[in-house]
mmCIF file of C-alpha atoms in Angstrom:
data_model
loop_
_atom_site.group_PDB
_atom_site.id
_atom_site.type_symbol
_atom_site.label_atom_id
_atom_site.label_comp_id
_atom_site.label_asym_id
_atom_site.label_seq_id
_atom_site.Cartn_x
_atom_site.Cartn_y
_atom_site.Cartn_z
ATOM 1 C CA MET A 15 -0.148 -0.295 -0.241
ATOM 2 C CA SER A 16 2.795 2.633 -0.508
ATOM 3 C CA THR A 17 3.383 5.211 -1.879
ATOM 4 C CA PHE A 18 6.898 5.836 -0.897
ATOM 5 C CA ALA A 19 8.136 3.201 -2.234
ATOM 6 C CA THR A 20 12.171 2.465 -3.911
ATOM 7 C CA GLY A 21 12.612 1.479 -7.176
ATOM 8 C CA SER A 22 14.555 1.422 -10.370
ATOM 9 C CA ALA A 23 13.208 2.178 -14.415
ATOM 10 C CA ASP A 24 13.654 -2.394 -14.448
ATOM 11 C CA GLY A 25 9.834 -3.624 -14.082
ATOM 12 C CA GLY A 26 7.428 -0.677 -14.235
ATOM 13 C CA VAL A 27 3.573 -1.157 -12.910
ATOM 14 C CA ARG A 28 3.072 -3.650 -16.424
ATOM 15 C CA GLY A 29 5.327 -5.751 -15.097
ATOM 16 C CA ALA A 30 3.754 -5.870 -10.911
ATOM 17 C CA LEU A 31 0.354 -6.511 -12.225
ATOM 18 C CA THR A 32 1.829 -9.562 -14.664
ATOM 19 C CA GLU A 33 3.383 -10.494 -11.097
ATOM 20 C CA ALA A 34 -0.081 -10.113 -9.015
ATOM 21 C CA LYS A 35 -2.046 -12.470 -11.202
ATOM 22 C CA GLY A 36 0.634 -14.951 -9.750
ATOM 23 C CA VAL A 37 -0.063 -14.877 -6.411
ATOM 24 C CA ALA A 38 -2.593 -18.432 -6.721
ATOM 25 C CA SER A 39 0.816 -19.714 -9.078
ATOM 26 C CA GLY A 40 2.545 -19.179 -6.487
ATOM 27 C CA LEU A 41 0.905 -20.155 -2.972
ATOM 28 C CA PRO A 42 2.037 -24.344 -3.295
ATOM 29 C CA ASP A 43 5.347 -23.024 -2.737
ATOM 30 C CA LEU A 44 4.748 -20.577 -1.015
ATOM 31 C CA LEU A 45 2.657 -22.992 1.521
ATOM 32 C CA ILE A 46 5.863 -25.758 1.567
ATOM 33 C CA GLU A 47 8.427 -22.706 2.481
ATOM 34 C CA ALA A 48 5.692 -21.542 5.304
ATOM 35 C CA ARG A 49 6.450 -24.993 6.520
ATOM 36 C CA ARG A 50 9.467 -25.428 6.448
ATOM 37 C CA VAL A 51 10.220 -22.030 8.232
ATOM 38 C CA ALA A 52 7.167 -23.381 11.298
ATOM 39 C CA ALA A 53 9.076 -26.084 11.435
ATOM 40 C CA THR A 54 11.739 -25.560 13.360
ATOM 41 C CA VAL A 55 11.034 -22.931 15.133
ATOM 42 C CA VAL A 56 7.434 -25.316 16.365
ATOM 43 C CA ALA A 57 10.293 -26.871 19.266
ATOM 44 C CA GLY A 58 9.920 -23.577 20.506
ATOM 45 C CA TRP A 59 6.279 -23.940 19.978
ATOM 46 C CA HIS A 60 4.402 -25.873 23.639
ATOM 47 C CA GLY A 61 1.147 -24.321 22.326
ATOM 48 C CA ARG A 62 -0.073 -20.498 24.594
ATOM 49 C CA ARG A 63 -3.393 -22.880 26.245
ATOM 50 C CA VAL A 64 -3.873 -23.427 29.391
ATOM 51 C CA ALA A 65 -6.452 -24.791 31.492
ATOM 52 C CA GLY A 66 -8.313 -22.511 33.183
ATOM 53 C CA ARG A 67 -12.366 -21.672 35.023
ATOM 54 C CA GLY A 68 -14.193 -19.034 36.167
ATOM 55 C CA GLU A 69 -14.198 -17.087 33.041
ATOM 56 C CA THR A 70 -17.156 -14.388 33.020
ATOM 57 C CA PHE A 71 -19.294 -15.225 29.757
ATOM 58 C CA TRP A 72 -18.205 -12.600 26.661
ATOM 59 C CA GLN A 73 -20.399 -13.783 23.740
ATOM 60 C CA PHE A 74 -22.573 -16.019 22.467
ATOM 61 C CA ARG A 75 -20.971 -17.147 18.594
ATOM 62 C CA PRO A 76 -21.156 -19.092 15.611
ATOM 63 C CA PHE A 77 -20.935 -23.087 16.199
ATOM 64 C CA MET A 78 -17.049 -24.198 13.572
ATOM 65 C CA PRO A 79 -16.831 -26.429 11.880
ATOM 66 C CA GLY A 80 -13.854 -29.383 13.138
ATOM 67 C CA GLU A 81 -15.221 -27.912 17.374
ATOM 68 C CA ALA A 82 -16.934 -31.012 19.422
ATOM 69 C CA ALA A 83 -20.749 -30.941 19.309
ATOM 70 C CA SER A 84 -19.987 -30.753 23.735
ATOM 71 C CA THR A 85 -19.171 -26.889 23.153
ATOM 72 C CA VAL A 86 -22.433 -26.025 21.232
ATOM 73 C CA ASP A 87 -24.847 -23.887 23.543
ATOM 74 C CA TRP A 88 -28.058 -26.302 23.228
ATOM 75 C CA ARG A 89 -30.743 -23.881 24.793
ATOM 76 C CA ARG A 90 -29.527 -20.866 22.555
ATOM 77 C CA SER A 91 -29.646 -23.163 20.056
ATOM 78 C CA ALA A 92 -33.032 -24.161 19.700
ATOM 79 C CA ARG A 93 -33.568 -20.992 19.750
ATOM 80 C CA ASP A 94 -32.200 -20.321 15.547
ATOM 81 C CA ASP A 95 -31.697 -22.326 12.790
ATOM 82 C CA GLN A 96 -27.766 -22.478 13.521
ATOM 83 C CA TYR A 97 -25.499 -24.183 16.229
ATOM 84 C CA TYR A 98 -24.443 -21.039 18.955
ATOM 85 C CA VAL A 99 -21.296 -21.830 21.215
ATOM 86 C CA ARG A 100 -20.932 -19.524 24.503
ATOM 87 C CA GLU A 101 -18.108 -18.652 24.713
ATOM 88 C CA LYS A 102 -15.189 -16.892 27.559
ATOM 89 C CA GLU A 103 -13.309 -13.996 27.803
ATOM 90 C CA TRP A 104 -10.919 -16.646 28.168
ATOM 91 C CA GLU A 105 -11.729 -18.235 25.100
ATOM 92 C CA ALA A 106 -12.026 -14.596 22.644
ATOM 93 C CA ALA A 107 -8.571 -14.539 23.742
ATOM 94 C CA HIS A 108 -8.162 -17.885 21.475
ATOM 95 C CA MET A 109 -9.110 -15.418 17.938
ATOM 96 C CA VAL A 110 -6.470 -14.513 15.640
ATOM 97 C CA TRP A 111 -6.710 -12.695 13.222
ATOM 98 C CA LEU A 112 -4.445 -12.457 9.950
ATOM 99 C CA TRP A 113 -3.486 -10.023 7.689
ATOM 100 C CA ALA A 114 -0.141 -8.950 4.431
ATOM 101 C CA ASP A 115 -0.658 -6.442 2.175
ATOM 102 C CA LEU A 116 -1.140 -7.756 -0.985
ATOM 103 C CA SER A 117 -0.717 -4.653 -2.853
ATOM 104 C CA PRO A 118 1.843 -3.003 -6.108
ATOM 105 C CA SER A 119 4.599 -2.137 -3.967
ATOM 106 C CA MET A 120 4.917 -4.435 -1.929
ATOM 107 C CA MET A 121 5.756 -7.062 -5.581
ATOM 108 C CA PHE A 122 9.416 -4.816 -5.372
ATOM 109 C CA ARG A 123 12.267 -7.743 -4.803
ATOM 110 C CA SER A 124 15.801 -5.541 -5.615
ATOM 111 C CA ARG A 125 19.166 -7.081 -5.743
ATOM 112 C CA LEU A 126 19.507 -7.680 -2.074
ATOM 113 C CA SER A 127 17.295 -10.118 -1.331
ATOM 114 C CA THR A 128 15.809 -13.083 -2.938
ATOM 115 C CA VAL A 129 12.238 -12.788 -2.384
ATOM 116 C CA SER A 130 10.044 -9.800 -2.626
ATOM 117 C CA LYS A 131 8.131 -8.336 0.005
ATOM 118 C CA ARG A 132 4.872 -10.085 -0.580
ATOM 119 C CA ASP A 133 6.186 -12.866 -0.796
ATOM 120 C CA ARG A 134 8.126 -12.865 2.441
ATOM 121 C CA ALA A 135 4.987 -11.837 4.271
ATOM 122 C CA LEU A 136 2.328 -14.563 2.626
ATOM 123 C CA VAL A 137 5.209 -16.967 3.968
ATOM 124 C CA LEU A 138 5.100 -15.374 7.187
ATOM 125 C CA LEU A 139 1.249 -15.334 8.024
ATOM 126 C CA LEU A 140 0.687 -19.238 6.739
ATOM 127 C CA ALA A 141 3.678 -20.443 9.056
ATOM 128 C CA LEU A 142 1.551 -18.336 11.686
ATOM 129 C CA THR A 143 -1.053 -19.643 10.500
ATOM 130 C CA GLU A 144 0.706 -23.541 10.462
ATOM 131 C CA LEU A 145 1.988 -22.803 14.424
ATOM 132 C CA LEU A 146 -1.262 -21.577 16.083
ATOM 133 C CA SER A 147 -3.805 -23.722 14.682
ATOM 134 C CA THR A 148 -1.851 -26.782 16.036
ATOM 135 C CA ALA A 149 -1.500 -24.740 19.004
ATOM 136 C CA GLY A 150 -4.987 -25.283 18.748
ATOM 137 C CA GLU A 151 -6.423 -21.529 18.313
ATOM 138 C CA ARG A 152 -9.001 -20.343 15.994
ATOM 139 C CA VAL A 153 -7.299 -17.908 12.826
ATOM 140 C CA GLY A 154 -9.008 -16.026 10.536
ATOM 141 C CA LEU A 155 -8.026 -14.022 6.726
ATOM 142 C CA LEU A 156 -9.257 -10.674 7.960
ATOM 143 C CA GLY A 157 -11.847 -9.685 5.452
ATOM 144 C CA GLU A 158 -12.115 -13.084 3.936
ATOM 145 C CA SER A 159 -13.052 -15.469 5.373
ATOM 146 C CA ASP A 160 -14.667 -17.552 8.637
ATOM 147 C CA PRO A 161 -12.506 -18.203 11.919
ATOM 148 C CA MET A 162 -11.550 -20.880 11.745
ATOM 149 C CA LEU A 163 -11.077 -24.206 14.457
ATOM 150 C CA ALA A 164 -8.228 -27.191 11.825
ATOM 151 C CA ARG A 165 -5.479 -28.668 11.516
ATOM 152 C CA ASN A 166 -5.597 -28.103 7.644
ATOM 153 C CA ALA A 167 -6.090 -24.570 8.124
ATOM 154 C CA ALA A 168 -3.262 -23.521 7.113
ATOM 155 C CA GLU A 169 -4.310 -24.655 3.623
ATOM 156 C CA ARG A 170 -7.504 -23.073 3.040
ATOM 157 C CA ILE A 171 -6.239 -19.582 4.766
ATOM 158 C CA ALA A 172 -3.664 -19.942 1.082
ATOM 159 C CA ASP A 173 -6.752 -21.252 -0.823
ATOM 160 C CA PHE A 174 -8.598 -17.739 0.219
ATOM 161 C CA LEU A 175 -5.525 -16.053 -0.364
ATOM 162 C CA SER A 176 -5.420 -16.814 -4.009
ATOM 163 C CA ARG A 177 -9.725 -15.380 -4.938
ATOM 164 C CA ALA A 178 -7.523 -12.343 -2.322
ATOM 165 C CA GLU A 179 -7.808 -8.691 -3.765
ATOM 166 C CA PRO A 180 -5.630 -6.272 -2.892
ATOM 167 C CA ARG A 181 -7.321 -4.442 0.410
ATOM 168 C CA PRO A 182 -7.111 -2.715 3.575
ATOM 169 C CA PRO A 183 -7.147 -4.303 6.854
ATOM 170 C CA GLU A 184 -10.986 -5.265 7.387
ATOM 171 C CA THR A 185 -11.835 -3.853 10.879
ATOM 172 C CA ARG A 186 -15.455 -4.746 10.838
ATOM 173 C CA MET A 187 -14.616 -8.247 12.242
ATOM 174 C CA LEU A 188 -12.583 -7.455 15.067
ATOM 175 C CA ARG A 189 -13.288 -8.033 18.567
ATOM 176 C CA ARG A 190 -12.144 -7.693 22.452
ATOM 177 C CA PHE A 191 -9.912 -9.829 23.235
ATOM 178 C CA THR A 192 -8.597 -11.283 19.921
ATOM 179 C CA ASP A 193 -4.988 -10.665 18.561
ATOM 180 C CA VAL A 194 -4.406 -9.124 14.682
ATOM 181 C CA VAL A 195 -1.730 -9.667 13.065
ATOM 182 C CA LEU A 196 -0.458 -7.220 10.423
ATOM 183 C CA ILE A 197 2.173 -7.884 8.144
ATOM 184 C CA GLY A 198 3.312 -4.913 4.834
ATOM 185 C CA ASP A 199 5.302 -2.284 4.050
ATOM 186 C CA PHE A 200 3.460 0.672 7.080
ATOM 187 C CA LEU A 201 5.010 2.840 4.242
ATOM 188 C CA ASP A 202 1.591 4.846 3.310
ATOM 189 C CA PRO A 203 1.870 8.722 4.280
ATOM 190 C CA LEU A 204 1.622 8.659 8.465
ATOM 191 C CA PRO A 205 -2.938 9.696 8.072
ATOM 192 C CA LYS A 206 -4.014 7.347 6.065
ATOM 193 C CA THR A 207 -1.373 4.293 7.985
ATOM 194 C CA GLU A 208 -3.199 6.112 11.510
ATOM 195 C CA ALA A 209 -6.330 6.047 10.572
ATOM 196 C CA MET A 210 -6.591 2.370 9.945
ATOM 197 C CA LEU A 211 -5.396 1.678 13.147
ATOM 198 C CA ASP A 212 -7.829 3.937 14.997
ATOM 199 C CA ALA A 213 -9.978 1.559 13.284
ATOM 200 C CA VAL A 214 -8.178 -1.241 15.055
ATOM 201 C CA VAL A 215 -8.370 0.578 18.157
ATOM 202 C CA GLY A 216 -12.489 1.324 18.085
ATOM 203 C CA SER A 217 -12.886 -2.785 18.242
ATOM 204 C CA GLY A 218 -10.139 -3.041 21.216
ATOM 205 C CA ALA A 219 -8.617 -5.546 19.592
ATOM 206 C CA ARG A 220 -5.047 -5.848 19.870
ATOM 207 C CA ALA A 221 -2.503 -5.749 17.711
ATOM 208 C CA HIS A 222 1.317 -6.654 16.353
ATOM 209 C CA LEU A 223 2.907 -4.999 12.953
ATOM 210 C CA VAL A 224 5.366 -6.401 10.661
ATOM 211 C CA GLN A 225 6.874 -4.143 8.780
ATOM 212 C CA VAL A 226 8.441 -5.578 6.146
ATOM 213 C CA VAL A 227 10.964 -4.227 3.722
ATOM 214 C CA ASP A 228 13.696 -5.066 0.878
ATOM 215 C CA PRO A 229 17.547 -3.969 2.032
ATOM 216 C CA ILE A 230 17.620 -1.520 -0.877
ATOM 217 C CA GLU A 231 14.447 -0.015 0.526
ATOM 218 C CA GLU A 232 16.718 1.023 4.481
ATOM 219 C CA THR A 233 20.031 1.514 3.078
ATOM 220 C CA PHE A 234 19.277 3.488 -0.305
ATOM 221 C CA PRO A 235 22.166 3.054 -1.886
ATOM 222 C CA PHE A 236 21.586 5.072 -5.601
ATOM 223 C CA SER A 237 24.016 7.689 -6.703
ATOM 224 C CA GLY A 238 24.503 8.833 -10.402
ATOM 225 C CA ARG A 239 20.838 9.020 -12.639
ATOM 226 C CA THR A 240 18.699 7.712 -11.518
ATOM 227 C CA GLU A 241 14.135 6.647 -12.214
ATOM 228 C CA PHE A 242 12.189 5.925 -8.940
ATOM 229 C CA ILE A 243 8.718 4.349 -9.694
ATOM 230 C CA ASP A 244 5.455 4.681 -7.100
ATOM 231 C CA PRO A 245 4.370 1.322 -7.344
ATOM 232 C CA GLU A 246 1.453 2.893 -6.468
ATOM 233 C CA SER A 247 0.505 5.337 -9.641
ATOM 234 C CA GLY A 248 2.881 4.227 -11.858
ATOM 235 C CA VAL A 249 4.520 7.965 -11.596
ATOM 236 C CA ARG A 250 7.983 7.825 -12.038
ATOM 237 C CA HIS A 251 11.022 10.567 -11.479
ATOM 238 C CA THR A 252 13.969 11.140 -11.936
ATOM 239 C CA VAL A 253 16.419 13.192 -10.208
ATOM 240 C CA GLY A 254 20.515 13.101 -12.244
ATOM 241 C CA ARG A 255 21.957 13.123 -7.826
ATOM 242 C CA ALA A 256 20.537 10.295 -6.262
ATOM 243 C CA GLU A 257 22.890 10.169 -2.622
ATOM 244 C CA GLN A 258 21.965 13.431 -2.360
ATOM 245 C CA TYR A 259 18.852 12.039 -1.506
ATOM 246 C CA ARG A 260 19.661 10.201 0.675
ATOM 247 C CA ASP A 261 20.041 11.118 4.777
ATOM 248 C CA ASP A 262 16.494 13.368 4.330
ATOM 249 C CA TYR A 263 14.923 10.019 3.169
ATOM 250 C CA GLN A 264 16.858 7.540 5.798
ATOM 251 C CA ALA A 265 15.412 10.069 8.292
ATOM 252 C CA ARG A 266 12.389 10.353 6.834
ATOM 253 C CA LEU A 267 12.398 6.647 6.658
ATOM 254 C CA ALA A 268 13.301 6.312 10.989
ATOM 255 C CA ALA A 269 10.502 9.500 12.087
ATOM 256 C CA LEU A 270 7.674 7.354 10.298
ATOM 257 C CA ARG A 271 9.111 4.070 12.052
ATOM 258 C CA GLU A 272 9.672 6.458 15.191
ATOM 259 C CA ARG A 273 5.555 7.058 15.051
ATOM 260 C CA LEU A 274 4.569 3.666 14.515
ATOM 261 C CA SER A 275 6.699 2.101 17.610
ATOM 262 C CA LEU A 276 5.244 5.404 19.800
ATOM 263 C CA ILE A 277 1.548 4.668 18.044
ATOM 264 C CA CYS A 278 1.639 0.150 19.658
ATOM 265 C CA ARG A 279 4.399 0.991 22.346
ATOM 266 C CA ARG A 280 1.035 3.542 23.824
ATOM 267 C CA LEU A 281 -1.360 0.636 23.390
ATOM 268 C CA ASP A 282 0.599 -1.690 24.613
ATOM 269 C CA TRP A 283 1.129 -3.330 20.407
ATOM 270 C CA SER A 284 4.052 -4.452 19.286
ATOM 271 C CA PHE A 285 5.796 -3.897 15.393
ATOM 272 C CA LEU A 286 8.679 -5.144 14.543
ATOM 273 C CA VAL A 287 10.609 -4.596 11.035
ATOM 274 C CA HIS A 288 11.914 -7.976 9.649
ATOM 275 C CA ARG A 289 14.096 -6.699 6.708
ATOM 276 C CA THR A 290 13.639 -10.100 2.974
ATOM 277 C CA ASP A 291 17.271 -10.623 3.505
ATOM 278 C CA ARG A 292 17.182 -11.868 6.890
ATOM 279 C CA PRO A 293 15.070 -15.873 8.092
ATOM 280 C CA ALA A 294 11.921 -15.886 8.236
ATOM 281 C CA THR A 295 12.164 -17.245 11.723
ATOM 282 C CA GLU A 296 12.982 -14.120 12.968
ATOM 283 C CA PRO A 297 9.398 -12.214 13.193
ATOM 284 C CA LEU A 298 8.415 -15.482 13.735
ATOM 285 C CA LEU A 299 9.121 -16.590 16.685
ATOM 286 C CA ALA A 300 8.505 -12.896 17.640
ATOM 287 C CA ILE A 301 5.611 -12.798 16.966
ATOM 288 C CA HIS A 302 5.188 -16.016 19.078
ATOM 289 C CA ALA A 303 6.324 -14.427 21.661
ATOM 290 C CA ARG A 304 4.416 -11.762 21.477
ATOM 291 C CA LEU A 305 0.977 -14.162 21.909
ATOM 292 C CA ALA A 306 2.710 -15.829 23.965
ATOM 293 C CA ASP A 307 2.689 -12.846 26.437
ATOM 294 C CA ARG A 308 -0.600 -11.932 25.764
ATOM 295 C CA HIS A 309 -1.854 -15.144 26.967
ATOM 296 C CA SER A 310 -0.685 -15.796 29.905
ATOM 297 C CA HIS A 311 -1.685 -12.802 31.074
ATOM 298 C CA ALA A 312 -5.508 -13.728 29.891
ATOM 299 C CA ALA A 313 -4.508 -16.893 31.824
ATOM 300 C CA SER A 314 -3.176 -14.282 34.870
ATOM 301 C CA SER A 315 -6.629 -12.507 35.371
ATOM 302 C CA ALA A 316 -9.220 -15.970 34.628
ATOM 303 C CA TRP A 317 -7.407 -17.536 37.548
ATOM 304 C CA GLY A 318 -7.577 -14.429 39.494
ATOM 305 C CA LYS A 319 -11.352 -13.696 39.374
ATOM 306 C CA ALA A 320 -12.159 -18.269 39.938
ATOM 307 C CA ALA A 321 -10.315 -17.137 43.455
#
């Protein structure tokens, strides 16, 4: 969703649109890669589920395929043509929504990386789905799918991704106590990003932002005559001495990150930066640690109410 991404003359909007059509065809390979990444960290993943009791009622929600019939609230279900589950605060904390930016800016890949930002974002999303579903968590693709509790959640999420269109996060599906992991380059003008985050704040959900960037977007190694292309609009800008822009560009990037980091700290959210020339296991472990930390606090609260 960036309108402030760096680029060079090769490729262009036509090439970006062509690559966009390859999302579906590339997903099988990305799913394999995601499982490899998940397997690397699964030994340290002990699950987020902790037994609890004395939990406070939160809401009724539709029964989902894969859940045990014993979870159905038969009295509430008798009033409708649908099965319902009586959900409590502790159970609501076992819902994680996922979103990845699929816009043209995410298709960027420089000579300094072997993968595009989009492909790395999808690998992270699918690997996290694999880990969460293995741990018995409910996951959903924000704006594309209903929550699901299934061992094959990664395949099902990949299927939804194959038909997904680039769009901002659909926050109307978010609820209090749930987590949402947002993966993108977050290089849009700051007011646009802040408006999206304000919508998440209003939902009561807890957000975890993963900024995926190409190494060339951080180092800005350009010099001499260089053409820059906005991947969203196709606008081209040619400069005679690109090195003169380096300090200003890096200062603006640092200021944007500081602002996003400050917002997340104030809300007790998390914000991390991942470069595509680094292993995908690094952000995955960091996200897991944050989710596990959230879970442990929820467990303490639930037991405190039961005492």
